[in-house]
Coordinates of C-alpha atoms in Angstrom, one line a residue:
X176 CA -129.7 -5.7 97.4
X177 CA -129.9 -6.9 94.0
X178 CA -128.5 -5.5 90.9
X179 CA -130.7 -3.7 89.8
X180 CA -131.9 -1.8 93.1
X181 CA -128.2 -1.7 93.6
X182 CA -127.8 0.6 90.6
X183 CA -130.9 2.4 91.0
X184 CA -129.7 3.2 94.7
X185 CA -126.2 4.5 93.8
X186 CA -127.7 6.4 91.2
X187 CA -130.2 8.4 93.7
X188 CA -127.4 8.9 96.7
X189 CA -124.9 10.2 93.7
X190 CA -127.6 13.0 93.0
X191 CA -128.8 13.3 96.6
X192 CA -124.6 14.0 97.4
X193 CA -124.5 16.4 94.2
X194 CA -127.6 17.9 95.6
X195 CA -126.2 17.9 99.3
X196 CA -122.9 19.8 98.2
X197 CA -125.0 22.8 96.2
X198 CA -124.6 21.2 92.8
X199 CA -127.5 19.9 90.2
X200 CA -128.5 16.2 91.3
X201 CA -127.4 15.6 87.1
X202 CA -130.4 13.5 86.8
X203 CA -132.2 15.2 84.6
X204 CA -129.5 15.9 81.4
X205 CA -131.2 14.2 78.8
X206 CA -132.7 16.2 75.9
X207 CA -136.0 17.6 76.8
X208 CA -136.2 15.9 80.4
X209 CA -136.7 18.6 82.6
X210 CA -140.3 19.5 79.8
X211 CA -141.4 16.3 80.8
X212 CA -140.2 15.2 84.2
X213 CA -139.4 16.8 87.6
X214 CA -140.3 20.3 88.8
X215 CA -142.4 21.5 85.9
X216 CA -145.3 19.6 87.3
X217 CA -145.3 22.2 90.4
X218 CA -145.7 25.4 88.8
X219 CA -146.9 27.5 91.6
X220 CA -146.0 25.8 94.3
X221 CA -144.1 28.7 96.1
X222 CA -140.6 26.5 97.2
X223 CA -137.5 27.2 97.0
X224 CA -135.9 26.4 93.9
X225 CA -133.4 24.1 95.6
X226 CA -136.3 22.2 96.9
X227 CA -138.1 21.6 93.3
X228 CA -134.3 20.7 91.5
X229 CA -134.4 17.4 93.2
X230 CA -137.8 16.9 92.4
X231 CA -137.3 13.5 89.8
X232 CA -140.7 12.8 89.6
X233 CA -143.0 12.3 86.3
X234 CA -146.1 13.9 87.7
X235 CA -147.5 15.7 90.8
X236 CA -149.5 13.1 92.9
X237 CA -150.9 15.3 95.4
X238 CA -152.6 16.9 92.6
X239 CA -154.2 13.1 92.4
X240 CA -154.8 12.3 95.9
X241 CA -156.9 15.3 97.0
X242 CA -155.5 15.4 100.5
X243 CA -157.8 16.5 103.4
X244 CA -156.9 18.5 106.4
X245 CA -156.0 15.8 109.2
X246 CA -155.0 13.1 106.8
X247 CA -152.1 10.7 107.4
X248 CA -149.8 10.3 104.0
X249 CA -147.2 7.9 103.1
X250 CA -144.9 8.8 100.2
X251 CA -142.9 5.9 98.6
X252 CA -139.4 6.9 97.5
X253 CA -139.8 10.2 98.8
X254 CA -136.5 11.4 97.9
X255 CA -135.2 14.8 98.4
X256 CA -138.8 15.0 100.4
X257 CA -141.1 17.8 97.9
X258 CA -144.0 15.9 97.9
X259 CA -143.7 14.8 101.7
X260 CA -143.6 18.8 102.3
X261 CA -146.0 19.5 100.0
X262 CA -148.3 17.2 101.8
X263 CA -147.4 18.3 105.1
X264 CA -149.0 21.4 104.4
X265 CA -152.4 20.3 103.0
X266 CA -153.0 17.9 106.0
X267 CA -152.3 20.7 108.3
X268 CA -151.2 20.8 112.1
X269 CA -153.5 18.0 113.0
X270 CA -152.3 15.4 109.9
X271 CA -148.8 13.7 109.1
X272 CA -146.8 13.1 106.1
X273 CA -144.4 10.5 105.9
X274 CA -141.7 9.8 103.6
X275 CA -140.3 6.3 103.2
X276 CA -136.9 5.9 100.9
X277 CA -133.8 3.5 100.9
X278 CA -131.2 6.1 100.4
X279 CA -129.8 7.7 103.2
X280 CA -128.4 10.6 101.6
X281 CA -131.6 11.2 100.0
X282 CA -133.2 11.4 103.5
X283 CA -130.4 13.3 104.9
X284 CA -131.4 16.0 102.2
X285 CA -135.4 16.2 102.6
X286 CA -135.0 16.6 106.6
X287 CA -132.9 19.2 105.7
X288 CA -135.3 20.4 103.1
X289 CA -137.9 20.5 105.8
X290 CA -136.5 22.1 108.5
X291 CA -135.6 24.6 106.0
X292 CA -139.3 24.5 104.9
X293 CA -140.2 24.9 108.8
X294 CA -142.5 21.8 107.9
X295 CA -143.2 20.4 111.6
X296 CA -145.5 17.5 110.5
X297 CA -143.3 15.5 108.5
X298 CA -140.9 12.5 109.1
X299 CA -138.7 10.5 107.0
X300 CA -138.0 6.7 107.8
X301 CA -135.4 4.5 105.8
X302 CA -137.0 1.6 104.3
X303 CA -137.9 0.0 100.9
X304 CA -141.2 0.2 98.8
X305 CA -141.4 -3.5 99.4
X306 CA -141.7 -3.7 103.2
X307 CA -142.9 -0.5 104.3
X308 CA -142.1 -0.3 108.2
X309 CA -145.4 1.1 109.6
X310 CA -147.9 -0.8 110.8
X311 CA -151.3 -2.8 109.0
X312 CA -154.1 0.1 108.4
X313 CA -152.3 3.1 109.8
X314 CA -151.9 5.6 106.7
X315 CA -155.6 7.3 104.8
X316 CA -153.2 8.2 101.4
X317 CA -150.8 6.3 99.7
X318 CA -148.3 8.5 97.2
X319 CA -145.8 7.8 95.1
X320 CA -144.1 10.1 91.9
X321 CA -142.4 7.7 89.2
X322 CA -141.2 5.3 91.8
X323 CA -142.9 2.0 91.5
X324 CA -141.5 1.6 88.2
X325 CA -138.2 1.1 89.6
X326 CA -139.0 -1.8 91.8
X327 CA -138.4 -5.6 90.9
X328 CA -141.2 -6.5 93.2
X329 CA -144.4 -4.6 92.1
X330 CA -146.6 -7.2 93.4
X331 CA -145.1 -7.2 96.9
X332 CA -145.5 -3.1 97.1
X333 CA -149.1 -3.0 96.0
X334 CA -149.7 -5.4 98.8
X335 CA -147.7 -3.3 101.2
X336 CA -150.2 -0.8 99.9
X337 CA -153.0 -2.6 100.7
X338 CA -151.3 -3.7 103.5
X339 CA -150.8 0.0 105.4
X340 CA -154.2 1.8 104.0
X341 CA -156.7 1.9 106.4
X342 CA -160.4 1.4 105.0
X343 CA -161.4 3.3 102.7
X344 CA -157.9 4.5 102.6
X345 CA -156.8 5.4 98.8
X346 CA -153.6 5.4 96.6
X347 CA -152.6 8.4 93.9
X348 CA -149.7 8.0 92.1
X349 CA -148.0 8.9 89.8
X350 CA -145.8 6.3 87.5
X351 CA -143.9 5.2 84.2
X352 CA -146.2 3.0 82.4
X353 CA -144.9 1.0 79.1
X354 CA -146.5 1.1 75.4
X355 CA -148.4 -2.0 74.9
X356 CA -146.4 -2.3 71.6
X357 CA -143.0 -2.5 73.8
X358 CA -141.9 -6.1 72.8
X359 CA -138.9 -8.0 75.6
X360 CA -136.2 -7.6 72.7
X361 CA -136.7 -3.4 72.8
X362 CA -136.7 -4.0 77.2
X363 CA -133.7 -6.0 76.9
X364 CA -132.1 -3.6 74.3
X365 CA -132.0 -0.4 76.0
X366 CA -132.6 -1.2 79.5
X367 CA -129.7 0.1 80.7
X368 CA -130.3 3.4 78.6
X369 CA -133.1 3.9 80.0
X370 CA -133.6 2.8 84.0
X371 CA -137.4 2.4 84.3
X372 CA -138.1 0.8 80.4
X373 CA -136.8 -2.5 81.9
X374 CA -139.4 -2.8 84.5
X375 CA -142.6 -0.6 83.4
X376 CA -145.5 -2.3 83.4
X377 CA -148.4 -2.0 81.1
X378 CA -152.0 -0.1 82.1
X379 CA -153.1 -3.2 81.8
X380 CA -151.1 -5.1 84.1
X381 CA -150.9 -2.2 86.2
X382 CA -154.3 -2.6 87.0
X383 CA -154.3 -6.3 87.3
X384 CA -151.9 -6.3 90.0
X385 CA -153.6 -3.8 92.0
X386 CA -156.8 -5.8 92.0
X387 CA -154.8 -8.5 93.2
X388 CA -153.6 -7.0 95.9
X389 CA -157.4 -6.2 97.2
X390 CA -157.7 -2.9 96.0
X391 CA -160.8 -1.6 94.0
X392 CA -161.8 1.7 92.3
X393 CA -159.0 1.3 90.2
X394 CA -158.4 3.7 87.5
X395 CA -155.1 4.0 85.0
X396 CA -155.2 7.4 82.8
X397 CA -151.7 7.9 80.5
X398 CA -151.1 11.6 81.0
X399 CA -147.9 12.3 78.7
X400 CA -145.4 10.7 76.8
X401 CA -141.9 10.6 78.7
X402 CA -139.7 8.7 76.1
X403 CA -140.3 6.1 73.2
X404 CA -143.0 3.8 74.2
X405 CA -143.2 5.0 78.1
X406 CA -145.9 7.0 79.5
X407 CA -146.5 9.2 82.4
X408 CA -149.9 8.0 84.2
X409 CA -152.0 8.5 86.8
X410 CA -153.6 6.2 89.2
X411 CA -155.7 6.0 91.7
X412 CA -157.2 2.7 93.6
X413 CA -159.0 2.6 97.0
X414 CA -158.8 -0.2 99.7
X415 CA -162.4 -1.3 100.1
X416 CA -164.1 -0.4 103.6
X417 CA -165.9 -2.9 105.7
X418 CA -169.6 -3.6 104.5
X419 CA -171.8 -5.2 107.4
X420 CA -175.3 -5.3 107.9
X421 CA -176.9 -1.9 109.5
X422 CA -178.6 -2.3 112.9
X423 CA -180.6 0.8 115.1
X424 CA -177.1 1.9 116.6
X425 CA -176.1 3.4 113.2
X426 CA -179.9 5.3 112.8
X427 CA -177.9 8.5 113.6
X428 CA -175.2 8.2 111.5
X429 CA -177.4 7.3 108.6
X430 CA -179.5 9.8 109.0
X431 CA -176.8 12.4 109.4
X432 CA -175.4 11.1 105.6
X433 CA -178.9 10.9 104.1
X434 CA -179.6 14.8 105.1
X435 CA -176.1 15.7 103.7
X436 CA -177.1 14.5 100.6
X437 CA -180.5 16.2 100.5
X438 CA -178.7 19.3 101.5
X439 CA -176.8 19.1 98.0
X440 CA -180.1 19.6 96.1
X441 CA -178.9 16.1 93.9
X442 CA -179.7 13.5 96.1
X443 CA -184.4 13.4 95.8
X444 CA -187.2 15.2 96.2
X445 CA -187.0 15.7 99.9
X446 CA -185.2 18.8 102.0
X447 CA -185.3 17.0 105.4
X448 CA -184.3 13.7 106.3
X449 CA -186.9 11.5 108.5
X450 CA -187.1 10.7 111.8
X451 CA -185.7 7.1 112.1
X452 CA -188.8 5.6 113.0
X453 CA -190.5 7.0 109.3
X454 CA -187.3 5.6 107.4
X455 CA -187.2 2.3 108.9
X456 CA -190.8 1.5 108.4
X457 CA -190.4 2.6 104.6
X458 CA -187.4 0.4 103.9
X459 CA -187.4 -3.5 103.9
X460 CA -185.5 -5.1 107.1
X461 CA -183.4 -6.7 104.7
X462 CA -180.3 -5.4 102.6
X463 CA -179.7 -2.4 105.1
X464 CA -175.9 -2.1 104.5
X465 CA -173.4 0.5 106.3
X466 CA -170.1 0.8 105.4
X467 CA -167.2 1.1 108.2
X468 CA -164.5 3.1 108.4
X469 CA -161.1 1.8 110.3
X470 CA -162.3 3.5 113.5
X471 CA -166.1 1.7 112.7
X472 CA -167.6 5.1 111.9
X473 CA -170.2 5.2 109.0
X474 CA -169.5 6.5 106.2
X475 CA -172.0 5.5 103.8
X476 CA -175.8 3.0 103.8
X477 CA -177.7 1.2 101.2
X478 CA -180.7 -0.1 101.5
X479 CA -183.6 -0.7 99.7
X480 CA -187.5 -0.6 99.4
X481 CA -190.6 -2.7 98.1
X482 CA -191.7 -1.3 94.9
X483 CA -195.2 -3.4 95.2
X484 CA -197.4 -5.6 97.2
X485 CA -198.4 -7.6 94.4
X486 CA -196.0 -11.2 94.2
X487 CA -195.5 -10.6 90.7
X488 CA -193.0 -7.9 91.9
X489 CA -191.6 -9.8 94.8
X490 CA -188.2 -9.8 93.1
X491 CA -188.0 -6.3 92.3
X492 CA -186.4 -3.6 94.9
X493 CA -186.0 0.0 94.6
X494 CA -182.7 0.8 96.1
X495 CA -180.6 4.1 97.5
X496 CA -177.0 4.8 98.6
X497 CA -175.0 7.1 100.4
X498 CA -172.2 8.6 100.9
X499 CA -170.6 10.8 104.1
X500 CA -169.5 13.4 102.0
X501 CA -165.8 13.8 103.5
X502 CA -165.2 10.0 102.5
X503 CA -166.3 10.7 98.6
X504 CA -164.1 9.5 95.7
X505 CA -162.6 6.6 98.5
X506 CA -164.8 3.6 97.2
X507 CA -167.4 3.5 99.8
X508 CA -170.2 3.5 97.3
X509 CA -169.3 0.8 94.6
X510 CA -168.3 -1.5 98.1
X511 CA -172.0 -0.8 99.0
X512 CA -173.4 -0.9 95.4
X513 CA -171.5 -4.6 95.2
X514 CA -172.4 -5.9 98.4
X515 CA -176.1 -4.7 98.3
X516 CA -176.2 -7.0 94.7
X517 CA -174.7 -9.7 96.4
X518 CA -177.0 -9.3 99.0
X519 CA -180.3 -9.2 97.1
X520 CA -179.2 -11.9 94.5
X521 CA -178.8 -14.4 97.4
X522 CA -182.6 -13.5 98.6
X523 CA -183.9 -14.2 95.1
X524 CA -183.8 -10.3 93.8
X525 CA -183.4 -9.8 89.6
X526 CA -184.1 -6.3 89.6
X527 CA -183.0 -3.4 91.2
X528 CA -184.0 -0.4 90.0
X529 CA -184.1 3.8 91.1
X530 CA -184.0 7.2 90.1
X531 CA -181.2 9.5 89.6
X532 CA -181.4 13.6 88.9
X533 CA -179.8 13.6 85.2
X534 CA -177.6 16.2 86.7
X535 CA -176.1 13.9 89.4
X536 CA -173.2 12.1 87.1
X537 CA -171.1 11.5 90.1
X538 CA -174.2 9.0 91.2
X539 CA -175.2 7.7 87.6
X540 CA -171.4 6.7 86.8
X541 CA -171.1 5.2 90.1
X542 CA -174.0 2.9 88.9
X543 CA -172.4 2.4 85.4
X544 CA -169.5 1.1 86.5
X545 CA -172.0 -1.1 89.1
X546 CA -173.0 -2.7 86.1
X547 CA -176.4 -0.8 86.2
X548 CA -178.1 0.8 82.8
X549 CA -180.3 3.7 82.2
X550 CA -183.6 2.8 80.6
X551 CA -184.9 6.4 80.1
X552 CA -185.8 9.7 81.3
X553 CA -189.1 10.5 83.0
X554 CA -189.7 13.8 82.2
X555 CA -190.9 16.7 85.2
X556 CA -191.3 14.2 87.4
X557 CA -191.6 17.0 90.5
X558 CA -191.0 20.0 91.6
X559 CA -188.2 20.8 94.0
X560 CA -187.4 24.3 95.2
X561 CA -190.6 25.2 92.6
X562 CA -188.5 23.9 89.7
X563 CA -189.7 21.2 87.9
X564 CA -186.9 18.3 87.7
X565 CA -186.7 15.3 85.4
X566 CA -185.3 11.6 86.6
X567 CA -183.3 9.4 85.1
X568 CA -184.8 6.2 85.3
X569 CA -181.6 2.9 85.8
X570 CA -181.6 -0.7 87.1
X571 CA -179.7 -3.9 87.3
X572 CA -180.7 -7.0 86.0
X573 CA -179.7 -9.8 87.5
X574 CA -177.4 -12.3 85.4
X575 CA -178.2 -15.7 88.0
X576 CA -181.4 -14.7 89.3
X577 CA -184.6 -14.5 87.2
X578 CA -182.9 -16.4 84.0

């Protein structure tokens, strides 16, 4: 170990040894710490109060990660094991939670916490943040609660990260970010005052090193201020599915996604997908994308459709996209949103353009952030369950093609 992890470990198994013998873990002492970190972030969460003392944490992640039934999760620095329980519970009998943590005495305390818990679905391993021990694409969720910060290695764990999500796996953490007015002199100065000023990263450089590491969707929100110049934050980052080109074997599949979004009343005009014959002869042969899960299920399509016959319009497409709805808020539309424009901009495409229900934000911010703009609303366009709905006209311009 280094010095630094050498300090930060002694400092963990001291409280996990406090904690252990009956006694507070003594970690949280300093004026107003337990307002802003620890177990006041799990108000409700029906455990026993022994449980939530060791909870060290600067957030809640699972209240980030939106964990499904059936998941698997990894925590990183899982300590006296909360979260992992936590977790264990929202994935349910047929899901897994697993805590990953270099202290041995803090393991030795969350298995105890769990069997007290009667958790059944939860295992601890001993490891560091920067080699996790499980194998490439096994784990859906990544979490961690004011861990990272800690590490001397950041850009080796977000590549562990990226490492162990599977496809359209995600990450939802929770971390100690620093001010962007926090000079080296003010690091160097009270380092050792206070453990995770030394090695906080900014939100900017949070997010660069994520995108480094492969990982997209990334998003950096400063919650609450948890000393002078350090922030609690949130984020949340996705590792991009597979994007190939769609073929007749996945007609069922796409289907299946395109009438699950017709059923949500936000998704066109329609009530009832068609027959795969009807869609395939409406859409061109070309740019028919489906995205891939890690077990090569769909979860989401793009493709798009002539908007005339006349050649003047020969580089303009009308496009749509979607997404299985149990693999929402995972990435899987922006992949298909980026590949579909690197797609049509290779065939000579400079516009792609659509229509979006104004009341379908989830949709129109996807295509913000796709770099598409809205150009304006066509009013009562059509009538849909006998009400009359308007469309939000957007497109993407080209920046290569078209010039």
């Amino acid at each position: 170990m280094n010095p630094d992890r050498d300090a930060v470990h002694e400092r963990y198994a001291t409280a996990a040894r406090l904690a252990l013998a009956g006694e507070g873990t003594g970690l949280l002492a300093g004026a107003g710490d337990t307002d802003r970190l620890g177990a006041v972030h799990y108000a409700g969460a029906e455990l026993p109060a022994e449980m939530t003392a060791t909870s060290l944490g600067c957030g809640n992640p699972l209240a980030v990660a939106e964990l499904k039934p059936g998941e698997t999760v990894l925590d990183l620095g899982s300590g006296g094991g909360l979260d992992v329980l936590l977790s264990a519970r929202r994935v349910g009998p047929e899901g897994r939670a697993i805590g990953l943590d270099m202290t041995d005495e803090m393991l030795t305390l969350a298995r105890r916490h769990a069997e007290q818990a009667g958790v059944t679905n939860a295992e601890f391993l001993t490891g560091t943040i920067e080699r996790i021990p499980l194998p490439d694409a096994s784990v859906d969720v990544v979490i961690s609660n004011c861990v990272i910060a800690l590490s001397p290695d950041k850009p080796a764990v977000f590549g562990e990260i990226a490492r162990v999500l599977r496809p359209g796996g995600r990450l939802g953490i929770t971390d100690i970010l620093a001010d962007d007015s926090l000079t080296d002199a003010e690091r160097a100065a009270r380092a050792g005052a206070v453990e995770c000023l030394g090695g906080a990263l900014t939100a900017d450089r949070y997010r660069e090193l994520l995108r480094d590491a492969g990982l997209g969707g990334v998003d950096v929100r400063l919650t609450h201020e948890t000393g002078d110049k350090l922030h609690s934050a949130i984020i949340r980052a996705t590792r991009p599915v597979e994007v190939v080109a769609m073929t007749a074997e996945h007609a069922d599949r796409v289907l299946a996604i395109y009438q699950a979004g017709l059923d949500t009343g936000q998704a066109g005009f329609e009530t009832t997908a068609p027959s795969w014959e009807a869609w395939d002869a409406a859409h061109l042969p070309e740019h028919r994308l489906v995205a891939l899960d890690s077990g090569s299920r769909v979860v989401g399509w793009a493709a798009v459709s002539a908007v005339s016959s006349r050649c003047v319009y020969a580089g303009v497409v009308e496009h749509s996209v979607y997404v299985d709805p149990e693999a929402r808020g995972r990435g899987v539309g922006q992949a298909l949103l980026a590949a579909l424009v690197t797609s049509t901009e290779n065939a000579g495409v400079w516009t792609i353009q659509s229509g979006v229900f104004p009341e379908n934000t989830a949709s129109r911010g996807l295509h913000r952030r796709a770099g598409f703009r809205e150009i304006g609303v066509r009013e009562r366009v059509g009538r849909q369950h006998g009400v009359w709905r308007d469309v939000v006209m957007i497109e993407r311009r080209s920046s290569r093609v078209g010039g």
